[in-house]
Short mmCIF file of C-alpha atoms and ligand atoms in Angstrom, two decimals:
data_model
loop_
_atom_site.label_atom_id
_atom_site.label_comp_id
_atom_site.label_asym_id
_atom_site.label_seq_id
_atom_site.Cartn_x
_atom_site.Cartn_y
_atom_site.Cartn_z
CA UNK A 210 0.01 0.00 0.03
CA UNK A 211 1.39 3.38 -0.92
CA UNK A 212 2.10 5.75 2.01
CA UNK A 213 0.32 8.65 0.36
CA UNK A 214 -1.94 8.67 -2.53
CA UNK A 215 -3.36 11.75 -4.30
CA UNK A 216 -6.22 11.37 -6.69
CA UNK A 217 -7.48 14.18 -9.05
CA UNK A 218 -6.30 16.81 -6.63
CA UNK A 219 -7.26 20.40 -7.70
CA UNK A 220 -6.86 23.70 -6.01
CA UNK A 221 -8.23 26.91 -7.47
CA UNK A 222 -7.61 30.17 -5.62
CA UNK A 223 -10.32 32.78 -6.04
CA UNK A 224 -14.02 32.89 -6.63
CA UNK A 225 -14.78 31.94 -10.13
CA UNK A 226 -13.60 28.33 -9.80
CA UNK A 227 -15.97 26.87 -12.30
CA UNK A 228 -15.05 29.31 -15.06
CA UNK A 229 -11.29 28.79 -14.17
CA UNK A 230 -11.55 25.06 -14.35
CA UNK A 231 -13.35 25.18 -17.62
CA UNK A 232 -10.63 27.24 -19.07
CA UNK A 233 -7.88 24.85 -17.83
CA UNK A 234 -9.64 22.12 -19.62
CA UNK A 235 -9.47 24.19 -22.79
CA UNK A 236 -5.73 24.48 -22.35
CA UNK A 237 -5.72 28.21 -21.58
CA UNK A 238 -2.61 29.65 -19.88
CA UNK A 239 -2.61 30.55 -16.29
CA UNK A 240 -2.30 34.19 -17.15
CA UNK A 241 -5.34 34.15 -19.44
CA UNK A 242 -7.34 32.33 -16.80
CA UNK A 243 -6.36 34.91 -14.19
CA UNK A 244 -7.19 37.83 -16.44
CA UNK A 245 -10.60 36.52 -17.33
CA UNK A 246 -11.71 35.17 -14.06
CA UNK A 247 -9.43 36.67 -11.37
CA UNK A 248 -8.83 33.06 -10.09
CA UNK A 249 -5.53 31.27 -10.16
CA UNK A 250 -5.17 27.55 -10.70
CA UNK A 251 -2.68 26.40 -7.98
CA UNK A 252 -2.72 22.73 -8.86
CA UNK A 253 -4.88 20.86 -11.34
CA UNK A 254 -5.82 17.14 -11.45
CA UNK A 255 -2.71 15.71 -9.68
CA UNK A 256 -2.54 11.92 -9.46
CA UNK A 257 0.48 10.37 -7.64
CA UNK A 258 1.54 7.80 -5.11
CA UNK A 259 4.46 8.04 -2.73
CA UNK A 260 5.81 4.83 -1.30
CA UNK A 261 6.85 4.25 2.25
CA UNK A 262 10.52 5.04 2.81
CA UNK A 263 11.19 6.85 -0.44
CA UNK A 264 12.37 10.35 -1.10
CA UNK A 265 9.87 11.80 -3.50
CA UNK A 266 10.91 15.09 -5.00
CA UNK A 267 8.54 17.62 -6.45
CA UNK A 268 10.17 20.05 -8.86
CA UNK A 269 9.14 22.86 -10.94
CA UNK A 270 9.73 26.56 -11.62
CA UNK A 271 8.46 29.33 -9.34
CA UNK A 272 4.64 29.42 -9.30
CA UNK A 273 4.27 25.85 -10.81
CA UNK A 274 2.28 24.85 -7.62
CA UNK A 275 4.85 22.89 -5.57
CA UNK A 276 4.11 24.62 -2.22
CA UNK A 277 0.36 24.49 -2.81
CA UNK A 278 0.58 20.76 -3.43
CA UNK A 279 2.67 20.00 -0.27
CA UNK A 280 0.36 22.21 1.81
CA UNK A 281 -2.74 20.34 0.31
CA UNK A 282 -1.17 17.18 1.70
CA UNK A 283 -1.46 18.14 5.33
CA UNK A 284 -4.49 20.32 4.56
CA UNK A 285 -2.89 23.62 5.49
CA UNK A 286 -4.60 24.44 2.26
CA UNK A 287 -8.06 23.02 1.55
CA UNK A 288 -8.51 21.22 -1.84
CA UNK A 289 -11.05 22.39 -4.31
CA UNK A 290 -11.66 18.72 -5.40
CA UNK A 291 -9.93 15.43 -5.30
CA UNK A 292 -8.72 13.01 -2.59
CA UNK A 293 -5.76 12.70 -0.17
CA UNK A 294 -5.25 9.24 1.10
CA UNK A 295 -2.80 8.50 3.89
CA UNK A 296 -1.90 4.84 4.90
CA UNK A 297 -5.02 3.85 2.94
CA UNK A 298 -7.39 6.23 4.78
CA UNK A 299 -8.90 9.12 3.10
CA UNK A 300 -8.15 12.21 5.06
CA UNK A 301 -9.76 14.71 2.73
CA UNK A 302 -12.88 15.08 4.99
CA UNK A 303 -11.10 14.78 8.41
CA UNK A 304 -12.16 17.55 10.79
CA UNK A 305 -9.83 20.11 12.39
CA UNK A 306 -9.02 17.91 15.39
CA UNK A 307 -8.28 14.98 13.33
CA UNK A 308 -5.97 16.87 11.05
CA UNK A 309 -4.21 18.46 14.06
CA UNK A 310 -3.55 14.85 15.25
CA UNK A 311 -2.17 14.00 11.88
CA UNK A 312 0.11 16.91 11.69
CA UNK A 313 1.41 16.16 15.13
CA UNK A 314 1.95 12.50 14.82
CA UNK A 315 2.24 11.60 11.13
CA UNK A 316 3.54 14.49 9.05
CA UNK A 317 6.11 17.20 10.03
CA UNK A 318 7.02 20.09 7.82
CA UNK A 319 10.37 21.78 7.40
CA UNK A 320 10.13 25.19 5.94
CA UNK A 321 12.33 27.23 3.78
CA UNK A 322 14.23 30.00 5.63
CA UNK A 323 14.33 27.85 8.70
CA UNK A 324 11.19 29.39 10.41
CA UNK A 325 12.71 29.20 13.85
CA UNK A 326 11.35 31.30 16.63
CA UNK A 327 13.93 34.07 17.19
CA UNK A 328 13.08 34.60 20.83
CA UNK A 329 13.32 31.00 21.81
CA UNK A 330 16.52 29.14 22.47
CA UNK A 331 17.70 26.21 20.26
CA UNK A 332 16.41 23.78 22.81
CA UNK A 333 13.06 25.55 23.14
CA UNK A 334 12.71 25.56 19.41
CA UNK A 335 13.43 21.96 19.22
CA UNK A 336 10.81 21.30 21.92
CA UNK A 337 8.03 23.15 20.03
CA UNK A 338 6.48 20.23 18.30
CA UNK A 339 6.20 18.29 21.58
CA UNK A 340 4.97 21.17 23.51
CA UNK A 341 1.96 21.62 21.21
CA UNK A 342 1.30 17.90 21.70
CA UNK A 343 1.05 18.48 25.33
CA UNK A 344 4.12 16.33 26.25
CA UNK A 345 5.18 17.02 29.85
CA UNK A 346 8.10 19.39 30.24
CA UNK A 347 10.71 17.05 31.56
CA UNK A 348 10.01 14.51 28.80
CA UNK A 349 9.94 16.92 25.93
CA UNK A 350 13.23 18.40 27.10
CA UNK A 351 14.81 14.89 27.12
CA UNK A 352 13.52 14.05 23.63
CA UNK A 353 14.46 17.32 22.25
CA UNK A 354 18.02 17.04 23.64
CA UNK A 355 18.22 13.70 22.10
CA UNK A 356 17.24 15.07 18.66
CA UNK A 357 19.78 17.84 19.02
CA UNK A 358 22.41 15.46 19.99
CA UNK A 359 21.65 13.32 16.92
CA UNK A 360 22.36 16.32 14.75
CA UNK A 361 25.47 17.44 16.65
CA UNK A 362 23.81 20.47 18.03
CA UNK A 363 23.42 19.86 21.67
CA UNK A 364 26.14 22.24 22.70
CA UNK A 365 24.23 25.08 21.20
CA UNK A 366 21.08 24.25 22.97
CA UNK A 367 21.06 27.57 24.96
CA UNK A 368 21.83 29.85 22.13
CA UNK A 369 19.42 31.83 20.05
CA UNK A 370 18.80 31.17 16.19
CA UNK A 371 20.53 34.44 15.13
CA UNK A 372 23.65 33.19 16.77
CA UNK A 373 23.81 30.11 14.45
CA UNK A 374 24.85 29.95 10.74
CA UNK A 375 22.19 29.19 8.16
CA UNK A 376 23.23 25.58 7.89
CA UNK A 377 22.99 25.10 11.62
CA UNK A 378 19.65 26.82 11.81
CA UNK A 379 18.24 24.53 9.14
CA UNK A 380 19.68 21.50 11.13
CA UNK A 381 17.74 22.80 14.04
CA UNK A 382 14.62 23.03 11.83
CA UNK A 383 15.17 19.44 10.84
CA UNK A 384 15.59 18.18 14.39
CA UNK A 385 12.48 20.12 15.39
CA UNK A 386 10.56 18.29 12.65
CA UNK A 387 11.99 15.06 13.80
CA UNK A 388 11.42 15.30 17.63
CA UNK A 389 7.88 13.88 17.34
CA UNK A 390 9.16 11.04 15.15
CA UNK A 391 6.73 11.55 12.21
CA UNK A 392 6.40 8.91 9.52
CA UNK A 393 6.40 11.58 6.76
CA UNK A 394 8.57 14.66 6.36
CA UNK A 395 7.27 17.49 4.19
CA UNK A 396 10.21 19.57 3.15
CA UNK A 397 9.53 22.89 1.24
CA UNK A 398 12.76 24.14 -0.37
CA UNK A 399 14.34 23.42 3.00
CA UNK A 400 17.90 23.79 1.70
CA UNK A 401 17.43 26.39 -0.98
CA UNK A 402 18.71 29.35 1.08
CA UNK A 403 22.02 27.60 2.05
CA UNK A 404 25.21 28.07 0.37
CA UNK A 405 26.30 25.20 -1.99
CA UNK A 406 28.79 23.53 0.38
CA UNK A 407 26.47 23.49 3.34
CA UNK A 408 23.60 22.48 1.07
CA UNK A 409 25.54 19.53 -0.20
CA UNK A 410 26.29 18.60 3.52
CA UNK A 411 22.50 18.83 4.37
CA UNK A 412 21.62 16.65 1.44
CA UNK A 413 24.10 14.05 2.61
CA UNK A 414 22.64 14.28 6.12
CA UNK A 415 19.13 13.77 4.68
CA UNK A 416 20.23 10.68 2.79
CA UNK A 417 21.80 9.31 5.92
CA UNK A 418 18.81 10.00 7.91
CA UNK A 419 16.56 8.34 5.43
CA UNK A 420 18.89 5.33 5.42
CA UNK A 421 18.80 5.06 9.20
CA UNK A 422 15.23 5.81 10.11
CA UNK A 423 13.27 5.05 6.82
CA UNK A 424 11.11 8.21 6.87
CA UNK A 425 8.90 8.88 3.88
CA UNK A 426 10.19 12.24 2.61
CA UNK A 427 8.37 14.64 0.22
CA UNK A 428 10.95 17.19 -0.86
CA UNK A 429 10.25 20.26 -2.86
CA UNK A 430 13.17 21.97 -4.79
CA UNK A 431 13.45 23.98 -8.02
CA UNK A 432 17.07 22.79 -8.38
CA UNK A 433 17.32 19.78 -10.79
CA UNK A 434 20.74 18.70 -9.46
CA UNK A 435 19.41 18.56 -5.94
CA UNK A 436 16.45 16.54 -7.13
CA UNK A 437 18.62 13.96 -9.03
CA UNK A 438 20.99 13.73 -6.17
CA UNK A 439 18.48 12.87 -3.45
CA UNK A 440 15.29 11.88 -5.21
CA UNK A 441 14.20 8.24 -5.50
CA UNK A 442 11.59 9.60 -7.82
CA UNK A 443 10.90 12.94 -9.14
CA UNK A 444 7.58 14.68 -10.16
CA UNK A 445 7.97 17.56 -12.57
CA UNK A 446 5.27 20.32 -12.41
CA UNK A 447 4.36 23.08 -14.91
CA UNK A 448 1.62 25.60 -14.25
CA UNK A 449 -0.09 23.40 -11.57
CA UNK A 450 -0.10 20.29 -13.68
CA UNK A 451 2.12 17.14 -13.39
CA UNK A 452 4.34 16.71 -16.50
CA UNK A 453 6.03 13.41 -15.55
CA UNK A 454 6.89 11.19 -12.68
CA UNK A 455 9.86 8.92 -12.69
CA UNK A 456 13.44 8.11 -11.49
CA UNK A 457 16.10 10.65 -12.54
CA UNK A 458 17.22 8.13 -15.03
CA UNK A 459 13.83 7.66 -16.55
CA UNK A 460 13.29 11.41 -16.83
CA UNK A 461 16.69 12.03 -18.42
CA UNK A 462 16.38 9.07 -20.84
CA UNK A 463 12.77 9.41 -21.70
CA UNK A 464 11.36 12.90 -21.19
CA UNK A 465 7.59 12.75 -21.39
CA UNK A 466 7.21 15.89 -23.42
CA UNK A 467 9.16 18.84 -24.83
CA UNK A 468 8.76 20.86 -21.61
CA UNK A 469 10.54 18.10 -19.62
CA UNK A 470 13.12 17.67 -22.26
CA UNK A 471 14.06 21.38 -22.20
CA UNK A 472 13.99 21.36 -18.46
CA UNK A 473 16.57 18.61 -18.13
CA UNK A 474 18.73 19.67 -21.09
CA UNK A 475 21.41 21.26 -19.13
CA UNK A 476 21.96 18.49 -16.72
CA UNK A 477 25.39 16.89 -16.46
CA UNK A 478 24.20 13.48 -17.75
CA UNK A 479 27.56 11.81 -16.96
CA UNK A 480 26.75 12.35 -13.23
CA UNK A 481 23.37 10.77 -13.41
CA UNK A 482 23.52 7.96 -15.91
CA UNK A 483 24.89 4.86 -14.53
CA UNK A 484 26.56 1.58 -15.75
CA UNK A 485 23.31 -0.26 -15.75
CA UNK A 486 21.71 2.23 -18.20
CA UNK A 487 24.48 2.00 -20.81
CA UNK A 488 25.63 -1.57 -20.66
CA UNK A 489 24.92 -4.23 -23.23
CA UNK A 490 24.58 -8.03 -22.69
CA UNK A 491 28.03 -9.54 -22.43
CA UNK A 492 28.65 -12.83 -24.39
CA UNK A 493 30.20 -15.28 -21.97
CA UNK A 494 32.50 -18.36 -22.02
CA UNK A 495 33.09 -20.81 -19.35
CA UNK A 496 36.97 -20.81 -18.80
CA UNK A 497 36.70 -23.98 -16.66
CA UNK A 498 34.89 -26.22 -19.20
CA UNK A 499 35.15 -24.48 -22.63
CA UNK A 500 38.31 -24.81 -24.80
CA UNK A 501 39.94 -22.56 -27.38
CA UNK A 502 37.95 -24.13 -30.25
CA UNK A 503 34.68 -23.37 -28.69
CA UNK A 504 35.83 -19.91 -27.96
CA UNK A 505 36.87 -19.12 -31.44
CA UNK A 506 33.83 -20.72 -32.94
CA UNK A 507 31.62 -18.58 -30.70
CA UNK A 508 33.52 -15.34 -31.55
CA UNK A 509 33.07 -16.08 -35.18
CA UNK A 510 29.38 -16.92 -34.82
CA UNK A 511 28.68 -13.73 -32.78
CA UNK A 512 31.13 -11.61 -34.81
CA UNK A 513 32.91 -10.30 -31.79
CA UNK A 514 36.72 -10.20 -30.93
CA UNK A 515 36.40 -11.25 -27.30
CA UNK A 516 34.16 -12.82 -24.69
CA UNK A 517 33.66 -12.40 -21.04
CA UNK A 518 35.10 -15.30 -19.03
CA UNK A 519 33.08 -16.80 -16.27
CA UNK A 520 33.98 -19.81 -14.07
CA UNK A 521 32.15 -23.00 -13.25
CA UNK A 522 30.16 -21.17 -10.64
CA UNK A 523 29.16 -18.60 -13.18
CA UNK A 524 31.22 -15.94 -11.31
CA UNK A 525 33.04 -13.30 -13.31
CA UNK A 526 36.68 -14.21 -14.12
CA UNK A 527 38.12 -12.06 -16.94
CA UNK A 528 38.27 -11.55 -20.71
CA UNK A 529 39.31 -13.85 -23.59
CA UNK A 530 40.44 -12.12 -26.85
CA UNK A 531 40.46 -13.92 -30.18
CA UNK A 532 44.25 -13.58 -30.19
CA UNK A 533 44.39 -15.31 -26.81
CA UNK A 534 42.25 -18.07 -27.95
CA UNK A 535 44.36 -18.65 -30.96
CA UNK A 536 47.50 -18.59 -28.84
CA UNK A 537 45.79 -21.20 -26.51
CA UNK A 538 44.95 -23.38 -29.41
CA UNK A 539 48.44 -23.29 -30.91
CA UNK A 540 50.26 -23.84 -27.55
CA UNK A 541 47.66 -26.33 -26.30
CA UNK A 542 47.08 -24.10 -23.18
CA UNK A 543 43.92 -24.01 -21.09
CA UNK A 544 42.01 -20.87 -21.57
CA UNK A 545 42.51 -19.76 -18.08
CA UNK A 546 46.17 -19.28 -18.85
CA UNK A 547 45.61 -16.79 -21.59
CA UNK A 548 42.79 -14.90 -19.87
CA UNK A 549 43.15 -11.12 -19.46
CA UNK A 550 42.15 -8.95 -16.72
CA UNK A 551 38.96 -7.03 -17.34
CA UNK A 552 38.25 -3.78 -15.57
CA UNK A 553 34.95 -3.87 -13.60
CA UNK A 554 32.35 -1.32 -12.35
CA UNK A 555 29.33 -1.75 -10.23
CA UNK A 556 25.78 -1.47 -11.79
CA UNK A 557 25.31 1.98 -10.06
CA UNK A 558 28.63 3.45 -10.94
CA UNK A 559 27.99 6.69 -12.77
CA UNK A 560 29.25 7.44 -16.25
CA UNK A 561 31.60 10.18 -15.10
CA UNK A 562 33.46 7.53 -13.06
CA UNK A 563 33.41 5.02 -15.88
CA UNK A 564 34.97 7.32 -18.37
CA UNK A 565 38.63 7.30 -16.99
CA UNK A 566 38.47 3.43 -16.68
CA UNK A 567 37.15 2.85 -20.21
CA UNK A 568 39.78 5.19 -21.49
CA UNK A 569 42.70 3.17 -20.29
CA UNK A 570 41.11 -0.18 -20.84
CA UNK A 571 42.39 -2.72 -23.37
CA UNK A 572 38.99 -4.54 -23.14
CA UNK A 573 35.28 -3.50 -22.59
CA UNK A 574 34.58 -2.80 -18.98
CA UNK A 575 32.49 -5.55 -17.13
CA UNK A 576 29.52 -4.56 -15.04
CA UNK A 577 29.71 -6.90 -12.01
CA UNK A 578 27.28 -6.98 -9.02
CA UNK A 579 28.03 -7.47 -5.42
CA UNK A 580 27.78 -11.25 -5.92
CA UNK A 581 30.51 -11.18 -8.59
CA UNK A 582 28.01 -12.00 -11.23
CA UNK A 583 28.53 -10.36 -14.67
CA UNK A 584 25.52 -8.20 -15.52
CA UNK A 585 26.79 -6.74 -18.79
CA UNK A 586 29.53 -4.96 -20.49
CA UNK A 587 30.23 -1.40 -21.48
CA UNK A 588 31.93 -0.48 -24.70
CA UNK A 589 33.60 2.76 -25.37
CA UNK A 590 31.00 3.92 -27.96
CA UNK A 591 28.19 3.54 -25.49
CA UNK A 592 29.60 6.02 -23.16
CA UNK A 593 30.09 8.57 -25.85
CA UNK A 594 26.60 7.92 -27.18
CA UNK A 595 24.97 8.30 -23.75
CA UNK A 596 26.62 11.69 -23.28
CA UNK A 597 25.79 12.94 -26.68
CA UNK A 598 22.13 12.07 -26.38
CA UNK A 599 20.72 15.42 -25.30
CA UNK A 600 18.63 15.86 -28.49
CA UNK A 601 16.15 13.32 -27.69
CA UNK A 602 16.05 9.57 -28.32
CA UNK A 603 17.53 7.56 -31.05
CA UNK A 604 18.15 10.46 -33.52
CA UNK A 605 20.35 9.19 -36.27
CA UNK A 606 21.69 10.87 -39.31
CA UNK A 607 19.34 9.70 -42.11
CA UNK A 608 21.72 10.79 -44.98
N1 LIG B 278 -3.16 31.91 -1.06
C1 LIG B 278 -3.07 32.10 -2.32
N2 LIG B 278 -4.01 32.88 -3.07
C2 LIG B 278 -4.01 33.10 -4.29
N3 LIG B 278 -3.10 32.50 -5.12
C3 LIG B 278 -2.18 31.72 -4.54
C4 LIG B 278 -2.08 31.43 -3.20
N4 LIG B 278 -1.04 30.59 -2.94
C5 LIG B 278 -0.52 30.33 -4.09
N5 LIG B 278 -1.21 31.00 -5.06
C6 LIG B 278 -0.86 30.88 -6.59
O1 LIG B 278 -0.77 29.61 -6.95
C7 LIG B 278 0.25 29.31 -7.88
C8 LIG B 278 1.22 28.32 -7.32
O2 LIG B 278 1.88 28.76 -6.17
P1 LIG B 278 2.82 27.97 -5.32
O3 LIG B 278 3.21 28.83 -4.13
O4 LIG B 278 2.37 26.62 -5.02
O5 LIG B 278 4.12 27.86 -6.31
P2 LIG B 278 5.55 27.20 -6.07
O6 LIG B 278 5.83 26.22 -7.08
O7 LIG B 278 5.75 26.83 -4.65
O8 LIG B 278 6.52 28.55 -6.30
P3 LIG B 278 7.99 28.98 -5.60
O9 LIG B 278 8.94 28.14 -6.24
O10 LIG B 278 8.02 30.39 -6.00
O11 LIG B 278 7.76 28.70 -4.21
C9 LIG B 278 0.93 30.63 -8.10
O12 LIG B 278 0.43 31.21 -9.26
C10 LIG B 278 0.52 31.44 -6.81
O13 LIG B 278 0.42 32.87 -7.18
MG1 LIG B 279 6.93 27.42 -3.00
#
């Protein structure tokens, strides 16, 4: 069961909702709709599911409806129509009290610009969520101190927010959101105000956190690199409408439309595409049971100049070239004696890390998993092709 489900969720700000909705259906632009009706379409007909334990990123330009969408989730904004389903239960019609409980126990929000209380100490800030839940003073202090300790901030507990750097303030914001141990963290541009180095650090911290505590995280950003770095899946929005949902790989390799394609054009693909996405099946040979004649026959048949060697347990072993097989036949050697080393990478090694390896290699590069099984091979041309493919899929020169 998905952790969060959204069905046909729509929010129109303003009075003439019917007229505005009619115009959206006619594909009128947001500006046109606003000029005619005075209403703004915040989000329109959003359908998506977020799985337990994933980092789901919502991206889009300013005004595309990201904050509206995340605030609809915990109903800080009331939907115009559609459903919000949490752990299989529809919460769209929960009353105020029920929603308060959900916000206290299930979802916490981390805001942009930290949103700490300036006149409260760091500890008092961290205690805030528990305080509104009515947790007794001694207990909430203990839990808040624990949360601060986890993020390395305990020694600052008696200071005030203005005395801390931006990065530290956002860490406090994150601890505060975590003190009540929510299942879901909603993060609206939480790192956008930080300088690049601190931002990178915070992204790492979030990834660690998610590894350790397995929260479901819904994370808004307008930075594609941030989205690709931390998102398990990414949703791209434009003018309140969803354009595509997918992994970073899927979005880069298969943009759903021109808008998404333009959006991702400037990305450094070599840092996102990985071995698995550019490998081809490797033809194999069993060095423990096959001999040189079998090897040469297979190479001729398949029109290749080498084969990946695996052993009797189907474990990756090395590489046999046609020259080596000829030598083995002539000198009556077992194939193992003429086998070459073959460089290996993991399935998730990114292309930028594969490039220097493939550059120096005498053979293709083997993609080998943690169990030493060969998953595929990478040839030099595939790397170049992957990096060149910014103009859409499969474009070839016709003439
Ligand atoms: N309370 C409101 N009343 C009227 N219009 C609103 C309200 N809140 C948001 N909007 C409009 O809804 C649209 C989506 O706004 P939203 O804040 O969700 O965008 P965003 O993607 O979060 O943008 P940003 O990246 O700038 O934060 C915008 O056109 C905005 O002007
Ligand atoms: Mg916003």
